[in-house]
Coordinates of C-alpha atoms in Angstrom, one line a residue:
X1 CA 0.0 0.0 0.0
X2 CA 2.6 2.3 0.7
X3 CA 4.6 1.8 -2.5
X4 CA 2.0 2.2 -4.2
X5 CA 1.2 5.9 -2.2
X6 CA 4.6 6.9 -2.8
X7 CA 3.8 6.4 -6.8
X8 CA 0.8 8.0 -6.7
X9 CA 2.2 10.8 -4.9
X10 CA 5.1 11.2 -7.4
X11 CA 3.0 10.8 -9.9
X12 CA 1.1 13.9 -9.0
X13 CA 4.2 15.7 -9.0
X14 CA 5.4 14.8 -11.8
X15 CA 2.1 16.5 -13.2
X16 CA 2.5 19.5 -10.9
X17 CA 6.1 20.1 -12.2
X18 CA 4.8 19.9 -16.1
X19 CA 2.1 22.6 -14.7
X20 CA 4.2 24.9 -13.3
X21 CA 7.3 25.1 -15.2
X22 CA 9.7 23.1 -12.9
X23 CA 12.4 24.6 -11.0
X24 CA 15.8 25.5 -12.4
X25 CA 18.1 28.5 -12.0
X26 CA 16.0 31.6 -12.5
X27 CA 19.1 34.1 -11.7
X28 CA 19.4 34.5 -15.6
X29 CA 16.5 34.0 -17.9
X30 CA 17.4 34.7 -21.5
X31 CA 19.9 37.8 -21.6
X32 CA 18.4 39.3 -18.7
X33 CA 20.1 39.5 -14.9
X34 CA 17.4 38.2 -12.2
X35 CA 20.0 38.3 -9.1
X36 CA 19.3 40.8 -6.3
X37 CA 21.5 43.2 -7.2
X38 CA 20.0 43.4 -10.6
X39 CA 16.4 44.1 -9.2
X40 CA 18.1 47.3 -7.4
X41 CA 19.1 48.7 -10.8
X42 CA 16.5 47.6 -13.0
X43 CA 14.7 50.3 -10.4
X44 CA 13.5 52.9 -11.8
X45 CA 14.4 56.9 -9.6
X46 CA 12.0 58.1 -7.8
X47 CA 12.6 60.8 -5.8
X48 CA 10.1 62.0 -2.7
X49 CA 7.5 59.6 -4.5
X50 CA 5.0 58.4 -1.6
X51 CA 5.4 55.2 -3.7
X52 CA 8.8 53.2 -4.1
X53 CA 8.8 50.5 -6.3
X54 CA 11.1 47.7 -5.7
X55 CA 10.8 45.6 -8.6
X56 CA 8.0 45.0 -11.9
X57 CA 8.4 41.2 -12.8
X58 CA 6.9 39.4 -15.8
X59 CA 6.6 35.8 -15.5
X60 CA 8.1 34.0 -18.5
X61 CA 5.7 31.1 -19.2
X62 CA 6.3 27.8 -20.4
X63 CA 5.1 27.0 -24.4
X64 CA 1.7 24.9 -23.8
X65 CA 1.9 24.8 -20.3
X66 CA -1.9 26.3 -19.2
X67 CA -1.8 28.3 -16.4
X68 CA -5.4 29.4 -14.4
X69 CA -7.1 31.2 -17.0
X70 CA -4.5 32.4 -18.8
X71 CA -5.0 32.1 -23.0
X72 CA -1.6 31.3 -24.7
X73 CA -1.5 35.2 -25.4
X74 CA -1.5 36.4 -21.7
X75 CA 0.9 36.2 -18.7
X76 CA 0.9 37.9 -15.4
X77 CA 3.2 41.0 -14.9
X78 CA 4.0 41.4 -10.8
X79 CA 4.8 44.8 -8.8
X80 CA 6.2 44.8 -5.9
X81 CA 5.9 48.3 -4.3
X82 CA 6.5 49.9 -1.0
X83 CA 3.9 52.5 0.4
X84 CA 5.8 55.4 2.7
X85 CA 3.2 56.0 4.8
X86 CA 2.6 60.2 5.3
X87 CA 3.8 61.5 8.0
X88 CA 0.8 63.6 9.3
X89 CA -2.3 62.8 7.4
X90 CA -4.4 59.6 7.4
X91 CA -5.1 58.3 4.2
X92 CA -8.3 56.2 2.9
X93 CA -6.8 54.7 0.0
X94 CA -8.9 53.6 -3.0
X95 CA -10.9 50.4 -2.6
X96 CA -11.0 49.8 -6.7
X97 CA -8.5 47.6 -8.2
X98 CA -8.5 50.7 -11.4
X99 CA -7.5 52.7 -9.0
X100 CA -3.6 51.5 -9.1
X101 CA -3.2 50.5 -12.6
X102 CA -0.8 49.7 -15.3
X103 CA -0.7 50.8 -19.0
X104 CA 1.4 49.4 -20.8
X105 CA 3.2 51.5 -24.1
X106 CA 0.8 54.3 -23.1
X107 CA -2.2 51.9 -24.7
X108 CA -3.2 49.2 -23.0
X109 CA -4.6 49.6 -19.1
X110 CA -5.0 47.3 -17.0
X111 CA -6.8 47.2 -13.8
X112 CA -5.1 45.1 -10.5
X113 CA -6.0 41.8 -10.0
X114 CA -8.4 41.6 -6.8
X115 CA -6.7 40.2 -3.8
X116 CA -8.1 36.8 -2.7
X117 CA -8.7 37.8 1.2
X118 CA -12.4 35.8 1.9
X119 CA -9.9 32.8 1.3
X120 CA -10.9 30.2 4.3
X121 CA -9.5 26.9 4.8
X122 CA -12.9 25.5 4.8
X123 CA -14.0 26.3 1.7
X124 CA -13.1 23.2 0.1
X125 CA -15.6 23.4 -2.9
X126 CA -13.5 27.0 -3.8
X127 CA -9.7 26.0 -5.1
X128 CA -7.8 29.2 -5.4
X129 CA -6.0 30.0 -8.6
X130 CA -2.4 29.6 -8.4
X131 CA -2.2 33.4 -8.5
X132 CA -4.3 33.8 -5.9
X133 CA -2.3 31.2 -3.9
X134 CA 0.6 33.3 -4.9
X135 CA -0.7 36.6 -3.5
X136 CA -2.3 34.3 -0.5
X137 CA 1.5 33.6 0.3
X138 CA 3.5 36.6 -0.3
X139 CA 3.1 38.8 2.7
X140 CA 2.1 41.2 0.7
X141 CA -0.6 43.9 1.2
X142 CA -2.7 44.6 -2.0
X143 CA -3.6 48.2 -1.6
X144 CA -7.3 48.5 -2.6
X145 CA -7.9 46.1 0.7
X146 CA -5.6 48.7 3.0
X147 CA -8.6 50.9 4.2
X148 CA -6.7 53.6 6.0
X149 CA -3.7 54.2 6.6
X150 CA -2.8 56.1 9.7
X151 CA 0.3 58.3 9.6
X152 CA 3.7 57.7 11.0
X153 CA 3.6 54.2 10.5
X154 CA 5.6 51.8 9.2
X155 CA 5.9 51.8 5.5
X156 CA 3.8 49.1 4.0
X157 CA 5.4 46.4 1.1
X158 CA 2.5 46.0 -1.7
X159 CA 2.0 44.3 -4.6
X160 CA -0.6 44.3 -7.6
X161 CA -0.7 41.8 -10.0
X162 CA -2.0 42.2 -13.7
X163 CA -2.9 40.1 -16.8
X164 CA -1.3 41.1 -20.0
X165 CA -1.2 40.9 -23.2
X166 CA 2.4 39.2 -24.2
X167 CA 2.3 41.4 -27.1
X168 CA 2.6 44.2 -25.1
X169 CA 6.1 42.6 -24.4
X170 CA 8.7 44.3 -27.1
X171 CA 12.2 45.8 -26.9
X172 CA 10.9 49.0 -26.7
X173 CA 7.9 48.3 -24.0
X174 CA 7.0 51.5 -21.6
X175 CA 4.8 50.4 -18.6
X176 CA 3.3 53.2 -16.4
X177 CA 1.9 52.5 -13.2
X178 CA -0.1 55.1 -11.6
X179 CA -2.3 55.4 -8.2
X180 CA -5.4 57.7 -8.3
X181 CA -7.8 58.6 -5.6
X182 CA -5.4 57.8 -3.0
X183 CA -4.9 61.3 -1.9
X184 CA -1.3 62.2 -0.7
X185 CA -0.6 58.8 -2.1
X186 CA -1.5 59.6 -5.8
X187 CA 1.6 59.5 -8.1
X188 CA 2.9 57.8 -11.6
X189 CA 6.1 55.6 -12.0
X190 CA 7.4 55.1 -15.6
X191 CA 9.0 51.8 -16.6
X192 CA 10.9 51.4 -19.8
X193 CA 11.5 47.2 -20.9
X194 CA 15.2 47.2 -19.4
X195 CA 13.4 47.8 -15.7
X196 CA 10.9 44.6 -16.7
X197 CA 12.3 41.5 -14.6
X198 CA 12.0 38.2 -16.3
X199 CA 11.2 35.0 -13.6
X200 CA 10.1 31.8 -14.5
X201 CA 8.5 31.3 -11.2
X202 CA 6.7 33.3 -8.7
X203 CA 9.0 32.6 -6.3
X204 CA 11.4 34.4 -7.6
X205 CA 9.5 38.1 -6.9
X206 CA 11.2 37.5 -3.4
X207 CA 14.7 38.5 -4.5
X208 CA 13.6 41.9 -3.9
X209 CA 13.9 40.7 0.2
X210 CA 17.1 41.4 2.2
X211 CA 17.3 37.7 3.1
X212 CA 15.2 36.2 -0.1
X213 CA 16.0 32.4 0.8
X214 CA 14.2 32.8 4.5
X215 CA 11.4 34.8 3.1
X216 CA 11.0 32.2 0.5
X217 CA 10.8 29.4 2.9
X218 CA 8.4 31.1 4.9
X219 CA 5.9 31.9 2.3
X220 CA 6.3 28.7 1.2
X221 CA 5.0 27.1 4.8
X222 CA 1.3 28.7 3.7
X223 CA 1.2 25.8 1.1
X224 CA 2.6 23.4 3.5
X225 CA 0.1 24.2 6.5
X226 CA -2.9 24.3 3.8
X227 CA -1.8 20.8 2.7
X228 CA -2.1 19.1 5.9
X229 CA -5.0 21.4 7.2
X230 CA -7.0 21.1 3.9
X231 CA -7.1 17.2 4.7
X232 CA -7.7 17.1 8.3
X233 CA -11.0 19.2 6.8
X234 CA -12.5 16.9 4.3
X235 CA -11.1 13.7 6.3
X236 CA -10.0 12.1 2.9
X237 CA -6.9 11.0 4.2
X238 CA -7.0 11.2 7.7
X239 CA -9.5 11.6 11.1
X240 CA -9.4 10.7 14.1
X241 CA -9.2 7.2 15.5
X242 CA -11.7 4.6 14.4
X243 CA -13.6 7.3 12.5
X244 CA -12.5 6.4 9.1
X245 CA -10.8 2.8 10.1
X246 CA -7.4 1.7 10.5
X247 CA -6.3 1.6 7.1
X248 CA -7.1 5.2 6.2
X249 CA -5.5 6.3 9.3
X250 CA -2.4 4.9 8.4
X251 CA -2.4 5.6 4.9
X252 CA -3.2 9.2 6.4
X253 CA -0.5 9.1 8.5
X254 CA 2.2 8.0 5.7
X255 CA 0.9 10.6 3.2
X256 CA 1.1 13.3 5.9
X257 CA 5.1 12.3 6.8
X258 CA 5.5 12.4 3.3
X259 CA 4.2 15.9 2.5
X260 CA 6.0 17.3 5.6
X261 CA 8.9 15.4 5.8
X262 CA 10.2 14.9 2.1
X263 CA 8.1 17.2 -0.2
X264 CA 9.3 20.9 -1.5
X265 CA 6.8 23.0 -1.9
X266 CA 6.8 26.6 -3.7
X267 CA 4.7 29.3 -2.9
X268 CA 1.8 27.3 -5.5
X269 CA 2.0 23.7 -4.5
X270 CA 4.3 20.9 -4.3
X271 CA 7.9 20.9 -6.3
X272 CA 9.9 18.3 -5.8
X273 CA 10.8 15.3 -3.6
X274 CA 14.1 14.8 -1.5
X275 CA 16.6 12.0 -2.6
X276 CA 15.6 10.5 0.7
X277 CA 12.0 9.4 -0.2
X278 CA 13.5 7.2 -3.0
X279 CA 16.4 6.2 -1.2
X280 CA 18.5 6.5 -4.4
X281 CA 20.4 9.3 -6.4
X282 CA 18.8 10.8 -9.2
X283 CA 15.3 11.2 -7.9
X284 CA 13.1 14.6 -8.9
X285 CA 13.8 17.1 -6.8
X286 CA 14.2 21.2 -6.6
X287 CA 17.1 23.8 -6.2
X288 CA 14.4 25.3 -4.2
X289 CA 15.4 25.4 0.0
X290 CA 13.7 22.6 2.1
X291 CA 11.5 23.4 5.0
X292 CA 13.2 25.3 7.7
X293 CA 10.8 26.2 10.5
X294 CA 13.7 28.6 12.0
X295 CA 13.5 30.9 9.0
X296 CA 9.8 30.8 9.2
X297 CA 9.8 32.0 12.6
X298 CA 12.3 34.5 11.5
X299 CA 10.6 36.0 9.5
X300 CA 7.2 36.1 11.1
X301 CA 8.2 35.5 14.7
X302 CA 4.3 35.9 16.1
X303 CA 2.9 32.9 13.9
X304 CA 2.7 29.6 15.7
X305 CA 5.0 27.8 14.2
X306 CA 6.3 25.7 17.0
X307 CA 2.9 24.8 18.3
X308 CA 1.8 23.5 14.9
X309 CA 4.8 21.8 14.4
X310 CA 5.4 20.5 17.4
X311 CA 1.7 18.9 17.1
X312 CA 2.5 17.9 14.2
X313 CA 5.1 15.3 15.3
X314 CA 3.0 14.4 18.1
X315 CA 0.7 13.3 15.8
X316 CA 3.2 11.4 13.6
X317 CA 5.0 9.9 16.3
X318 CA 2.0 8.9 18.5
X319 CA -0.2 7.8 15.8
X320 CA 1.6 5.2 14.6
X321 CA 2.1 3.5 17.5
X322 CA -1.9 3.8 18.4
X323 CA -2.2 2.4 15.1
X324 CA 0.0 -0.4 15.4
X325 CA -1.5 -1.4 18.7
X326 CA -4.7 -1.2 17.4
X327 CA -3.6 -3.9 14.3
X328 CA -3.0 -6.2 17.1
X329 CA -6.2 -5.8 19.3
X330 CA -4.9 -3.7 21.4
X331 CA -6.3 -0.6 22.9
X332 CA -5.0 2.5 21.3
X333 CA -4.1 3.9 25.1
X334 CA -2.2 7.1 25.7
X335 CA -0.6 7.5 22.3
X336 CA -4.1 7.3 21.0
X337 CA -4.9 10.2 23.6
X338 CA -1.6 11.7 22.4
X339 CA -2.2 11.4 18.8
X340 CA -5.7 13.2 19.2
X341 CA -5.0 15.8 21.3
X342 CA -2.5 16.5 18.8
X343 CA -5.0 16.7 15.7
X344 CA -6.9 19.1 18.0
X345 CA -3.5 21.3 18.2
X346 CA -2.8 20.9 14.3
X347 CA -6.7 22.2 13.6
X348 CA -6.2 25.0 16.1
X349 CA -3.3 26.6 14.9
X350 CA -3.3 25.6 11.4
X351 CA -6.2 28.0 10.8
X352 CA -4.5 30.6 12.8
X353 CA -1.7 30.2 10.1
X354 CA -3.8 30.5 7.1
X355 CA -5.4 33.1 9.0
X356 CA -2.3 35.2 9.5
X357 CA -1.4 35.1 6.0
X358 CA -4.9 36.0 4.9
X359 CA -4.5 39.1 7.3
X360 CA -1.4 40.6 5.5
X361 CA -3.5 41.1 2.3
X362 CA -4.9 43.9 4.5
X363 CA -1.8 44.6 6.5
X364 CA -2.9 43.4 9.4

């Protein structure tokens, strides 16, 4: 049973790779410079502008590879912006996506993509997009959500996302994004082509970070909590004891370890596999970082990490022994307990996870 788990899990990423691309080094794609210190010159001056950006990114997609509702012709153009909050006058910024547009070769506008925030764990019968899964992980505010913002505060890192035309695309392109309605916040930022950053992943938006690696590993964990939360939800691979029968539990239990314990994920879905799954050299696998619940923390040091982790393994470690005990008409005794205690902890703080990230849409 579990060999044949492990080939239907690899077999799912081997489709999940094809959808997304794969991995790869990004720091070059085609003649153009994707590395940090590239993002800081492809930024165009702007001098006592309420808005800074920090980087406009066009996602280079893969030839018949379909991506959400994307036609062939269209790809998703990314930027990453940071809002210097006034230093005397509260601000009610714009709640209409047109309201922080792009237009691209002073032709084409296009209005921000809205921001996914009624995203709930529960809604199973709702699959987000994989952009909004993208802007679900990024820690990003989108503006048109922001309500007010008071002055003297910290400035505020934001992002809209639009869908272009790839014809729009040329050696000559001009993109200007502009923010109306916003009062003090109102402004225009002009973009020629050689400011346009290729990426042939979203993950790679995060180079604009001072420590990218951590803040990719930590946006990444929003995929890796809603994998493990989105089951314990619709109990179709795992519930408590004796509710679904032994041999889901297990087979819960095993998918679970794998998903935690040997799966990359990107800020989308699943990636790649460690070389320890297959115990052999040469299996598929990511130049992506594996799960580091240290960066996590570093970066957003009031989520609970450690209690959802730390359940986690509870659960892992506990549940298997209840299960095995179980096999052999045994009670399940205090690992059972254990075990489902520890689902209670992983429910708990799993939605305050999702939660959290859902919350930095509106900078909260």
């Amino acid at each position: 049973m579990k060999k044949l788990l492990a080939l239907t899990l690899a077999a799912a990423l081997a489709l999940s790779l094809a959808a997304c691309g794969g991995g790869g080094d990004t720091s070059r794609v085609g003649n153009r410079d994707t590395s940090s210190s590239s993002v800081a010159s492809s930024t165009p001056k702007q001098e006592n502008s309420p808005i800074e950006s920090k980087g406009l990114f066009l996602l280079e997609r893969e030839d018949g590879v379909e991506l959400d509702d994307l036609t062939a012709q269209q790809t998703y153009l990314i930027h990453v912006y940071d809002i210097n909050t006034d230093s005397a006058k509260n601000v009610e910024m714009s709640p209409f996506e047109s309201s922080y547009a792009m237009t691209m070769n002073g032709v084409n506008e296009y209005k921000a993509l809205s921001a996914p925030v009624s995203y709930a764990v529960d809604k199973t019968y709702n699959t987000p997009s994989t952009i909004d899964y993208f802007m679900l992980a990024s820690g990003y505010a989108a503006p048109p959500e922001l309500e007010t913002i008071l002055a003297g505060g910290e400035k505020i890192r934001a992002m809209s996302v639009y869908k272009i035309n790839l014809n729009d695309i040329k050696d000559d392109t001009t993109a200007t994004f502009k923010v109306e309605y916003c009062d003090v916040y109102d402004c225009e930022l002009n973009f020629t082509r050689n400011d346009i950053i290729s990426i042939s992943r979203f993950d790679d938006v995060f180079q604009v970070e001072d420590n990218p690696t951590d803040y990719q590993i930590a946006a990444t964990y929003f995929k890796r909590v809603e994998a493990v939360c989105s089951n314990m939800i619709t109990g179709t691979m795992f519930d408590r004891l004796h509710s679904n029968g032994l041999i889901s539990y297990e087979d819960g239990l095993y998918m679970i370890e794998v998903y935690t314990t040997y799966t990359i994920f990107d800020v989308t879905g699943v990636v790649g596999l460690t070389e320890e799954f297959f115990e052999k050299d040469g299996a598929p696998h990511t130049d992506l970082p594996r799960f580091d619940r240290e960066a996590v923390k570093r970066i957003y040091p009031d989520m609970p990490v450690d209690a959802f982790e730390d359940g986690l393994e509870i659960w892992l470690t506990n549940g298997k022994i209840a299960v095995e005990s179980l096999k052999n008409d045994k009670k399940a005794g205090t690992e059972g307990q254990l075990a489902d205690a520890a689902l209670n902890d992983m429910a708990t703080y799993g939605r305050k996870i999702l939660e959290y990230y859902t919350a930095k849409l509106t900078n909260k």
